[in-house]
mmCIF file with all atom_site columns, C-alpha atoms in Angstrom:
data_model
loop_
_atom_site.group_PDB
_atom_site.id
_atom_site.type_symbol
_atom_site.label_atom_id
_atom_site.label_alt_id
_atom_site.label_comp_id
_atom_site.label_asym_id
_atom_site.label_entity_id
_atom_site.label_seq_id
_atom_site.pdbx_PDB_ins_code
_atom_site.Cartn_x
_atom_site.Cartn_y
_atom_site.Cartn_z
_atom_site.occupancy
_atom_site.B_iso_or_equiv
_atom_site.pdbx_formal_charge
_atom_site.auth_seq_id
_atom_site.auth_comp_id
_atom_site.auth_asym_id
_atom_site.auth_atom_id
_atom_site.pdbx_PDB_model_num
ATOM 1   C CA . MET T 1 1   ? 125.215 85.404 65.950 1.00 56.00 ? 1   MET T CA 1
ATOM 2   C CA . ASN T 1 2   ? 126.276 83.452 69.031 1.00 63.00 ? 2   ASN T CA 1
ATOM 3   C CA . VAL T 1 3   ? 128.965 81.665 67.022 1.00 68.00 ? 3   VAL T CA 1
ATOM 4   C CA . ALA T 1 4   ? 130.588 85.068 65.910 1.00 73.00 ? 4   ALA T CA 1
ATOM 5   C CA . ILE T 1 5   ? 130.532 86.517 69.472 1.00 74.00 ? 5   ILE T CA 1
ATOM 6   C CA . ASN T 1 6   ? 132.191 83.376 70.462 1.00 70.00 ? 6   ASN T CA 1
ATOM 7   C CA . ASP T 1 7   ? 134.910 83.586 67.993 1.00 70.00 ? 7   ASP T CA 1
ATOM 8   C CA . VAL T 1 8   ? 135.509 87.275 68.654 1.00 75.00 ? 8   VAL T CA 1
ATOM 9   C CA . LEU T 1 9   ? 135.927 86.539 72.501 1.00 74.00 ? 9   LEU T CA 1
ATOM 10  C CA . HIS T 1 10  ? 138.229 83.676 71.754 1.00 66.00 ? 10  HIS T CA 1
ATOM 11  C CA . ALA T 1 11  ? 140.484 86.089 69.561 1.00 72.00 ? 11  ALA T CA 1
ATOM 12  C CA . VAL T 1 12  ? 140.479 88.513 72.530 1.00 75.00 ? 12  VAL T CA 1
ATOM 13  C CA . ILE T 1 13  ? 141.545 85.824 75.101 1.00 70.00 ? 13  ILE T CA 1
ATOM 14  C CA . GLY T 1 14  ? 143.807 84.315 72.679 1.00 70.00 ? 14  GLY T CA 1
ATOM 15  C CA . THR T 1 15  ? 145.557 87.707 72.213 1.00 72.00 ? 15  THR T CA 1
ATOM 16  C CA . ILE T 1 16  ? 145.850 87.969 76.127 1.00 68.00 ? 16  ILE T CA 1
ATOM 17  C CA . ARG T 1 17  ? 147.189 84.403 76.214 1.00 65.00 ? 17  ARG T CA 1
ATOM 18  C CA . GLY T 1 18  ? 149.849 85.450 73.426 1.00 66.00 ? 18  GLY T CA 1
ATOM 19  C CA . LEU T 1 19  ? 150.919 88.542 75.520 1.00 67.00 ? 19  LEU T CA 1
ATOM 20  C CA . GLY T 1 20  ? 151.387 86.318 78.350 1.00 63.00 ? 20  GLY T CA 1
ATOM 21  C CA . ILE T 1 21  ? 153.739 84.169 76.345 1.00 64.00 ? 21  ILE T CA 1
ATOM 22  C CA . ILE T 1 22  ? 155.666 87.063 75.176 1.00 64.00 ? 22  ILE T CA 1
ATOM 23  C CA . SER T 1 23  ? 155.813 88.573 78.864 1.00 67.00 ? 23  SER T CA 1
ATOM 24  C CA . PRO T 1 24  ? 154.926 86.860 82.041 1.00 66.00 ? 24  PRO T CA 1
ATOM 25  C CA . ALA T 1 25  ? 154.428 90.052 83.551 1.00 66.00 ? 25  ALA T CA 1
ATOM 26  C CA . ILE T 1 26  ? 151.557 90.895 81.252 1.00 67.00 ? 26  ILE T CA 1
ATOM 27  C CA . VAL T 1 27  ? 149.495 87.789 82.332 1.00 67.00 ? 27  VAL T CA 1
ATOM 28  C CA . GLY T 1 28  ? 151.331 85.826 84.688 1.00 68.00 ? 28  GLY T CA 1
ATOM 29  C CA . LEU T 1 29  ? 153.467 86.717 87.663 1.00 68.00 ? 29  LEU T CA 1
ATOM 30  C CA . GLY T 1 30  ? 153.022 90.169 89.626 1.00 69.00 ? 30  GLY T CA 1
ATOM 31  C CA . SER T 1 31  ? 156.075 91.477 91.355 1.00 70.00 ? 31  SER T CA 1
ATOM 32  C CA . ASP T 1 32  ? 155.492 89.607 94.477 1.00 72.00 ? 32  ASP T CA 1
ATOM 33  C CA . GLY T 1 33  ? 155.535 86.334 92.842 1.00 69.00 ? 33  GLY T CA 1
ATOM 34  C CA . GLU T 1 34  ? 151.928 85.482 92.915 1.00 74.00 ? 34  GLU T CA 1
ATOM 35  C CA . PRO T 1 35  ? 149.687 85.492 89.979 1.00 74.00 ? 35  PRO T CA 1
ATOM 36  C CA . ASN T 1 36  ? 148.651 89.085 88.859 1.00 72.00 ? 36  ASN T CA 1
ATOM 37  C CA . SER T 1 37  ? 145.105 90.630 88.089 1.00 74.00 ? 37  SER T CA 1
ATOM 38  C CA . TRP T 1 38  ? 145.361 89.692 84.418 1.00 75.00 ? 38  TRP T CA 1
ATOM 39  C CA . CYS T 1 39  ? 146.265 86.029 85.222 1.00 76.00 ? 39  CYS T CA 1
ATOM 40  C CA . TYR T 1 40  ? 142.775 86.076 87.171 1.00 77.00 ? 40  TYR T CA 1
ATOM 41  C CA . PHE T 1 41  ? 141.079 87.880 84.767 1.00 77.00 ? 41  PHE T CA 1
ATOM 42  C CA . TYR T 1 42  ? 142.416 85.497 81.912 1.00 75.00 ? 42  TYR T CA 1
ATOM 43  C CA . ASN T 1 43  ? 141.172 82.476 83.946 1.00 76.00 ? 43  ASN T CA 1
ATOM 44  C CA . ILE T 1 44  ? 137.805 83.860 85.006 1.00 78.00 ? 44  ILE T CA 1
ATOM 45  C CA . VAL T 1 45  ? 136.871 85.194 81.431 1.00 79.00 ? 45  VAL T CA 1
ATOM 46  C CA . GLY T 1 46  ? 138.777 82.663 79.385 1.00 76.00 ? 46  GLY T CA 1
ATOM 47  C CA . ASN T 1 47  ? 137.156 79.546 81.404 1.00 75.00 ? 47  ASN T CA 1
ATOM 48  C CA . THR T 1 48  ? 133.589 80.840 80.398 1.00 78.00 ? 48  THR T CA 1
ATOM 49  C CA . ILE T 1 49  ? 134.860 81.630 76.909 1.00 77.00 ? 49  ILE T CA 1
ATOM 50  C CA . TRP T 1 50  ? 136.529 78.131 76.328 1.00 74.00 ? 50  TRP T CA 1
ATOM 51  C CA . ASN T 1 51  ? 133.519 76.224 77.785 1.00 75.00 ? 51  ASN T CA 1
ATOM 52  C CA . SER T 1 52  ? 131.179 78.127 75.402 1.00 77.00 ? 52  SER T CA 1
ATOM 53  C CA . GLY T 1 53  ? 132.845 76.669 72.329 1.00 76.00 ? 53  GLY T CA 1
ATOM 54  C CA . ILE T 1 54  ? 130.870 73.472 71.730 1.00 78.00 ? 54  ILE T CA 1
ATOM 55  C CA . VAL T 1 55  ? 127.647 74.988 73.669 1.00 82.00 ? 55  VAL T CA 1
ATOM 56  C CA . VAL T 1 56  ? 126.974 77.767 70.998 1.00 81.00 ? 56  VAL T CA 1
ATOM 57  C CA . LEU T 1 57  ? 126.614 74.812 68.313 1.00 82.00 ? 57  LEU T CA 1
ATOM 58  C CA . VAL T 1 58  ? 123.445 73.162 69.933 1.00 87.00 ? 58  VAL T CA 1
ATOM 59  C CA . PRO T 1 59  ? 121.189 75.953 68.774 1.00 87.00 ? 59  PRO T CA 1
ATOM 60  C CA . LEU T 1 60  ? 122.418 75.517 65.249 1.00 86.00 ? 60  LEU T CA 1
ATOM 61  C CA . THR T 1 61  ? 122.083 71.783 65.346 1.00 88.00 ? 61  THR T CA 1
ATOM 62  C CA . LEU T 1 62  ? 118.768 72.229 66.934 1.00 91.00 ? 62  LEU T CA 1
ATOM 63  C CA . ASP T 1 63  ? 117.868 74.517 63.928 1.00 91.00 ? 63  ASP T CA 1
ATOM 64  C CA . ARG T 1 64  ? 118.994 71.799 61.303 1.00 89.00 ? 64  ARG T CA 1
ATOM 65  C CA . PHE T 1 65  ? 117.097 69.112 63.349 1.00 92.00 ? 65  PHE T CA 1
ATOM 66  C CA . ILE T 1 66  ? 113.783 71.045 63.145 1.00 94.00 ? 66  ILE T CA 1
ATOM 67  C CA . ALA T 1 67  ? 114.223 71.904 59.459 1.00 92.00 ? 67  ALA T CA 1
ATOM 68  C CA . ILE T 1 68  ? 114.797 68.209 58.772 1.00 89.00 ? 68  ILE T CA 1
ATOM 69  C CA . VAL T 1 69  ? 112.609 66.331 61.121 1.00 91.00 ? 69  VAL T CA 1
ATOM 70  C CA . PHE T 1 70  ? 109.821 68.613 61.097 1.00 93.00 ? 70  PHE T CA 1
ATOM 71  C CA . PRO T 1 71  ? 110.090 70.766 57.917 1.00 91.00 ? 71  PRO T CA 1
ATOM 72  C CA . PHE T 1 72  ? 106.243 71.410 57.612 1.00 93.00 ? 72  PHE T CA 1
ATOM 73  C CA . ARG T 1 73  ? 106.283 72.975 61.297 1.00 93.00 ? 73  ARG T CA 1
ATOM 74  C CA . TYR T 1 74  ? 109.735 74.680 61.059 1.00 93.00 ? 74  TYR T CA 1
ATOM 75  C CA . LYS T 1 75  ? 108.282 78.085 60.414 1.00 93.00 ? 75  LYS T CA 1
ATOM 76  C CA . SER T 1 76  ? 106.038 78.002 63.493 1.00 94.00 ? 76  SER T CA 1
ATOM 77  C CA . LEU T 1 77  ? 108.794 76.604 65.781 1.00 93.00 ? 77  LEU T CA 1
ATOM 78  C CA . VAL T 1 78  ? 111.807 78.503 64.647 1.00 92.00 ? 78  VAL T CA 1
ATOM 79  C CA . THR T 1 79  ? 110.494 82.403 65.057 1.00 93.00 ? 79  THR T CA 1
ATOM 80  C CA . GLN T 1 80  ? 112.511 85.402 66.031 1.00 92.00 ? 80  GLN T CA 1
ATOM 81  C CA . ARG T 1 81  ? 111.092 85.273 69.362 1.00 94.00 ? 81  ARG T CA 1
ATOM 82  C CA . ASN T 1 82  ? 112.061 81.570 70.001 1.00 92.00 ? 82  ASN T CA 1
ATOM 83  C CA . SER T 1 83  ? 115.345 82.140 68.376 1.00 88.00 ? 83  SER T CA 1
ATOM 84  C CA . ARG T 1 84  ? 115.857 85.124 70.901 1.00 88.00 ? 84  ARG T CA 1
ATOM 85  C CA . ILE T 1 85  ? 114.753 83.092 73.823 1.00 92.00 ? 85  ILE T CA 1
ATOM 86  C CA . ILE T 1 86  ? 116.949 80.269 72.707 1.00 88.00 ? 86  ILE T CA 1
ATOM 87  C CA . SER T 1 87  ? 119.931 82.489 72.258 1.00 83.00 ? 87  SER T CA 1
ATOM 88  C CA . GLY T 1 88  ? 119.252 84.051 75.747 1.00 85.00 ? 88  GLY T CA 1
ATOM 89  C CA . LEU T 1 89  ? 119.165 80.702 77.443 1.00 87.00 ? 89  LEU T CA 1
ATOM 90  C CA . LEU T 1 90  ? 122.277 79.525 75.759 1.00 82.00 ? 90  LEU T CA 1
ATOM 91  C CA . TRP T 1 91  ? 124.437 81.925 77.741 1.00 81.00 ? 91  TRP T CA 1
ATOM 92  C CA . VAL T 1 92  ? 122.408 81.626 81.033 1.00 86.00 ? 92  VAL T CA 1
ATOM 93  C CA . PRO T 1 93  ? 124.819 78.491 82.102 1.00 84.00 ? 93  PRO T CA 1
ATOM 94  C CA . LEU T 1 94  ? 127.733 80.210 80.799 1.00 82.00 ? 94  LEU T CA 1
ATOM 95  C CA . LEU T 1 95  ? 127.273 83.441 82.726 1.00 85.00 ? 95  LEU T CA 1
ATOM 96  C CA . GLY T 1 96  ? 126.548 81.375 85.715 1.00 86.00 ? 96  GLY T CA 1
ATOM 97  C CA . LEU T 1 97  ? 129.985 79.707 85.197 1.00 83.00 ? 97  LEU T CA 1
ATOM 98  C CA . LEU T 1 98  ? 131.453 83.378 85.133 1.00 83.00 ? 98  LEU T CA 1
ATOM 99  C CA . VAL T 1 99  ? 129.601 84.344 88.224 1.00 87.00 ? 99  VAL T CA 1
ATOM 100 C CA . PHE T 1 100 ? 130.517 81.173 89.967 1.00 85.00 ? 100 PHE T CA 1
ATOM 101 C CA . ASP T 1 101 ? 134.242 81.549 89.161 1.00 82.00 ? 101 ASP T CA 1
ATOM 102 C CA . THR T 1 102 ? 134.273 85.090 89.919 1.00 84.00 ? 102 THR T CA 1
ATOM 103 C CA . ILE T 1 103 ? 132.976 84.410 93.373 1.00 87.00 ? 103 ILE T CA 1
ATOM 104 C CA . SER T 1 104 ? 135.123 81.326 93.982 1.00 82.00 ? 104 SER T CA 1
ATOM 105 C CA . PHE T 1 105 ? 138.300 83.380 93.189 1.00 80.00 ? 105 PHE T CA 1
ATOM 106 C CA . LEU T 1 106 ? 137.540 86.184 95.436 1.00 82.00 ? 106 LEU T CA 1
ATOM 107 C CA . THR T 1 107 ? 136.408 83.933 98.356 1.00 85.00 ? 107 THR T CA 1
ATOM 108 C CA . GLY T 1 108 ? 139.473 81.892 97.722 1.00 78.00 ? 108 GLY T CA 1
ATOM 109 C CA . SER T 1 109 ? 137.830 78.609 97.267 1.00 78.00 ? 109 SER T CA 1
ATOM 110 C CA . THR T 1 110 ? 139.600 78.345 93.980 1.00 76.00 ? 110 THR T CA 1
ATOM 111 C CA . LYS T 1 111 ? 143.134 79.158 93.711 1.00 77.00 ? 111 LYS T CA 1
ATOM 112 C CA . ILE T 1 112 ? 144.937 80.315 90.466 1.00 76.00 ? 112 ILE T CA 1
ATOM 113 C CA . VAL T 1 113 ? 148.784 79.618 89.940 1.00 75.00 ? 113 VAL T CA 1
ATOM 114 C CA . TYR T 1 114 ? 151.185 80.511 87.487 1.00 72.00 ? 114 TYR T CA 1
ATOM 115 C CA . GLN T 1 115 ? 152.856 77.757 85.473 1.00 71.00 ? 115 GLN T CA 1
ATOM 116 C CA . ALA T 1 116 ? 156.018 79.124 84.398 1.00 68.00 ? 116 ALA T CA 1
ATOM 117 C CA . ASP T 1 117 ? 156.984 75.975 82.261 1.00 67.00 ? 117 ASP T CA 1
ATOM 118 C CA . PHE T 1 118 ? 154.104 76.942 79.990 1.00 63.00 ? 118 PHE T CA 1
ATOM 119 C CA . HIS T 1 119 ? 153.665 80.510 80.647 1.00 64.00 ? 119 HIS T CA 1
ATOM 120 C CA . ARG T 1 120 ? 150.184 80.204 81.725 1.00 68.00 ? 120 ARG T CA 1
ATOM 121 C CA . CYS T 1 121 ? 148.066 80.655 84.466 1.00 72.00 ? 121 CYS T CA 1
ATOM 122 C CA . ILE T 1 122 ? 146.018 77.749 85.470 1.00 71.00 ? 122 ILE T CA 1
ATOM 123 C CA . ILE T 1 123 ? 143.066 76.660 88.112 1.00 72.00 ? 123 ILE T CA 1
ATOM 124 C CA . GLU T 1 124 ? 145.123 74.702 90.793 1.00 72.00 ? 124 GLU T CA 1
ATOM 125 C CA . ASN T 1 125 ? 141.883 72.609 91.957 1.00 66.00 ? 125 ASN T CA 1
ATOM 126 C CA . SER T 1 126 ? 139.940 72.058 88.697 1.00 62.00 ? 126 SER T CA 1
ATOM 127 C CA . ARG T 1 127 ? 136.268 71.088 88.830 1.00 68.00 ? 127 ARG T CA 1
ATOM 128 C CA . GLU T 1 128 ? 135.605 67.660 87.395 1.00 69.00 ? 128 GLU T CA 1
ATOM 129 C CA . TRP T 1 129 ? 131.911 68.662 86.788 1.00 73.00 ? 129 TRP T CA 1
ATOM 130 C CA . GLU T 1 130 ? 132.842 71.193 83.939 1.00 73.00 ? 130 GLU T CA 1
ATOM 131 C CA . PRO T 1 131 ? 133.530 69.030 80.961 1.00 70.00 ? 131 PRO T CA 1
ATOM 132 C CA . ILE T 1 132 ? 130.501 66.972 81.779 1.00 73.00 ? 132 ILE T CA 1
ATOM 133 C CA . LEU T 1 133 ? 128.184 70.084 81.886 1.00 77.00 ? 133 LEU T CA 1
ATOM 134 C CA . TYR T 1 134 ? 129.923 72.568 79.289 1.00 76.00 ? 134 TYR T CA 1
ATOM 135 C CA . LEU T 1 135 ? 131.228 69.683 76.844 1.00 77.00 ? 135 LEU T CA 1
ATOM 136 C CA . LEU T 1 136 ? 130.092 66.275 77.306 1.00 80.00 ? 136 LEU T CA 1
ATOM 137 C CA . LEU T 1 137 ? 126.162 66.997 77.348 1.00 85.00 ? 137 LEU T CA 1
ATOM 138 C CA . PRO T 1 138 ? 126.066 69.878 74.644 1.00 86.00 ? 138 PRO T CA 1
ATOM 139 C CA . PHE T 1 139 ? 128.309 67.205 72.533 1.00 84.00 ? 139 PHE T CA 1
ATOM 140 C CA . MET T 1 140 ? 125.867 64.210 73.270 1.00 88.00 ? 140 MET T CA 1
ATOM 141 C CA . CYS T 1 141 ? 122.927 66.515 72.570 1.00 90.00 ? 141 CYS T CA 1
ATOM 142 C CA . ILE T 1 142 ? 124.589 67.228 69.052 1.00 88.00 ? 142 ILE T CA 1
ATOM 143 C CA . ILE T 1 143 ? 125.587 63.781 68.185 1.00 88.00 ? 143 ILE T CA 1
ATOM 144 C CA . VAL T 1 144 ? 121.927 62.534 69.136 1.00 92.00 ? 144 VAL T CA 1
ATOM 145 C CA . MET T 1 145 ? 120.186 65.256 67.004 1.00 92.00 ? 145 MET T CA 1
ATOM 146 C CA . TYR T 1 146 ? 122.526 64.125 64.053 1.00 88.00 ? 146 TYR T CA 1
ATOM 147 C CA . VAL T 1 147 ? 122.137 60.748 64.261 1.00 88.00 ? 147 VAL T CA 1
ATOM 148 C CA . THR T 1 148 ? 118.259 61.071 64.662 1.00 91.00 ? 148 THR T CA 1
ATOM 149 C CA . MET T 1 149 ? 118.213 63.354 61.480 1.00 89.00 ? 149 MET T CA 1
ATOM 150 C CA . LEU T 1 150 ? 120.425 60.541 59.566 1.00 86.00 ? 150 LEU T CA 1
ATOM 151 C CA . PHE T 1 151 ? 117.887 57.833 60.648 1.00 87.00 ? 151 PHE T CA 1
ATOM 152 C CA . PHE T 1 152 ? 114.806 60.332 59.637 1.00 88.00 ? 152 PHE T CA 1
ATOM 153 C CA . LEU T 1 153 ? 116.502 60.898 56.285 1.00 84.00 ? 153 LEU T CA 1
ATOM 154 C CA . HIS T 1 154 ? 117.486 57.340 55.524 1.00 82.00 ? 154 HIS T CA 1
ATOM 155 C CA . ARG T 1 155 ? 113.993 56.178 56.429 1.00 86.00 ? 155 ARG T CA 1
ATOM 156 C CA . THR T 1 156 ? 112.106 58.701 53.909 1.00 84.00 ? 156 THR T CA 1
ATOM 157 C CA . GLY T 1 157 ? 114.543 57.725 51.088 1.00 81.00 ? 157 GLY T CA 1
ATOM 158 C CA . ILE T 1 158 ? 116.376 60.851 50.811 1.00 78.00 ? 158 ILE T CA 1
ATOM 159 C CA . ASN T 1 159 ? 120.059 60.806 50.203 1.00 78.00 ? 159 ASN T CA 1
ATOM 160 C CA . SER T 1 160 ? 121.684 61.799 53.155 1.00 77.00 ? 160 SER T CA 1
ATOM 161 C CA . LYS T 1 161 ? 125.470 61.625 52.304 1.00 81.00 ? 161 LYS T CA 1
ATOM 162 C CA . LYS T 1 162 ? 125.972 65.444 52.513 1.00 81.00 ? 162 LYS T CA 1
ATOM 163 C CA . LEU T 1 163 ? 124.681 65.378 56.152 1.00 78.00 ? 163 LEU T CA 1
ATOM 164 C CA . PHE T 1 164 ? 126.341 62.142 57.120 1.00 80.00 ? 164 PHE T CA 1
ATOM 165 C CA . MET T 1 165 ? 129.835 63.842 56.091 1.00 83.00 ? 165 MET T CA 1
ATOM 166 C CA . PHE T 1 166 ? 128.638 67.287 57.627 1.00 77.00 ? 166 PHE T CA 1
ATOM 167 C CA . ALA T 1 167 ? 127.875 65.384 60.871 1.00 77.00 ? 167 ALA T CA 1
ATOM 168 C CA . THR T 1 168 ? 131.046 63.293 60.897 1.00 81.00 ? 168 THR T CA 1
ATOM 169 C CA . ALA T 1 169 ? 133.148 66.291 60.242 1.00 81.00 ? 169 ALA T CA 1
ATOM 170 C CA . ILE T 1 170 ? 131.208 68.164 63.230 1.00 72.00 ? 170 ILE T CA 1
ATOM 171 C CA . ILE T 1 171 ? 131.915 65.219 65.403 1.00 72.00 ? 171 ILE T CA 1
ATOM 172 C CA . LEU T 1 172 ? 135.662 64.602 64.631 1.00 75.00 ? 172 LEU T CA 1
ATOM 173 C CA . THR T 1 173 ? 136.259 68.404 64.865 1.00 73.00 ? 173 THR T CA 1
ATOM 174 C CA . GLY T 1 174 ? 135.012 68.302 68.493 1.00 64.00 ? 174 GLY T CA 1
ATOM 175 C CA . PHE T 1 175 ? 136.930 65.230 69.289 1.00 66.00 ? 175 PHE T CA 1
ATOM 176 C CA . ILE T 1 176 ? 140.302 66.701 67.701 1.00 70.00 ? 176 ILE T CA 1
ATOM 177 C CA . THR T 1 177 ? 139.945 70.250 69.110 1.00 65.00 ? 177 THR T CA 1
ATOM 178 C CA . VAL T 1 178 ? 138.041 70.237 72.167 1.00 61.00 ? 178 VAL T CA 1
ATOM 179 C CA . ILE T 1 179 ? 138.294 67.138 73.885 1.00 62.00 ? 179 ILE T CA 1
ATOM 180 C CA . PRO T 1 180 ? 141.827 66.477 74.557 1.00 61.00 ? 180 PRO T CA 1
ATOM 181 C CA . ASP T 1 181 ? 142.047 69.770 76.485 1.00 59.00 ? 181 ASP T CA 1
ATOM 182 C CA . HIS T 1 182 ? 139.295 68.844 78.623 1.00 57.00 ? 182 HIS T CA 1
ATOM 183 C CA . LEU T 1 183 ? 140.747 65.651 79.356 1.00 60.00 ? 183 LEU T CA 1
ATOM 184 C CA . LEU T 1 184 ? 144.093 67.090 80.174 1.00 55.00 ? 184 LEU T CA 1
ATOM 185 C CA . SER T 1 185 ? 142.287 69.262 82.591 1.00 56.00 ? 185 SER T CA 1
ATOM 186 C CA . VAL T 1 186 ? 140.433 66.517 84.207 1.00 55.00 ? 186 VAL T CA 1
ATOM 187 C CA . TRP T 1 187 ? 143.580 64.167 84.336 1.00 55.00 ? 187 TRP T CA 1
ATOM 188 C CA . LYS T 1 188 ? 145.260 67.272 85.681 1.00 50.00 ? 188 LYS T CA 1
ATOM 189 C CA . LEU T 1 189 ? 148.535 66.761 83.247 1.00 46.00 ? 189 LEU T CA 1
#
């Protein structure tokens, strides 16, 4: 469910981004030459949605981890109640980011500028802690869980070729799609 919600939100924010490319007046510059309200909305909501991309994969990986490493305890550990709690807790740091961004923009401690070359609104003073909290930490958790699952399966003599291929695909997809964007934002390119 979290992945579906995340995909729908990405589609909505992507549509807004597309409209900004078509006309800077939609998501970009106001008549006064400053970023308009859509530009602020796009960054506040978009920042939360973009950072949620890899975070929503952690519970899915945790579910697989428990099923493989603790198969006899799976039904007692993965209950509807625990799933709801984890799903709710998953969005707490993301909603915290949404509130933080909103307060930062309203108080003026974070400034949004319109970058005409690429027809996009960007946060002028990026925060280096965001990629660590919303990318590196969840990504490392996923990698550690998959490596643990692979070692567990190898140790028990179960063929883990499919899981190895799946884990490799997840990790490569993360590197190819998510990491470059975060690196560019950290290095302010």
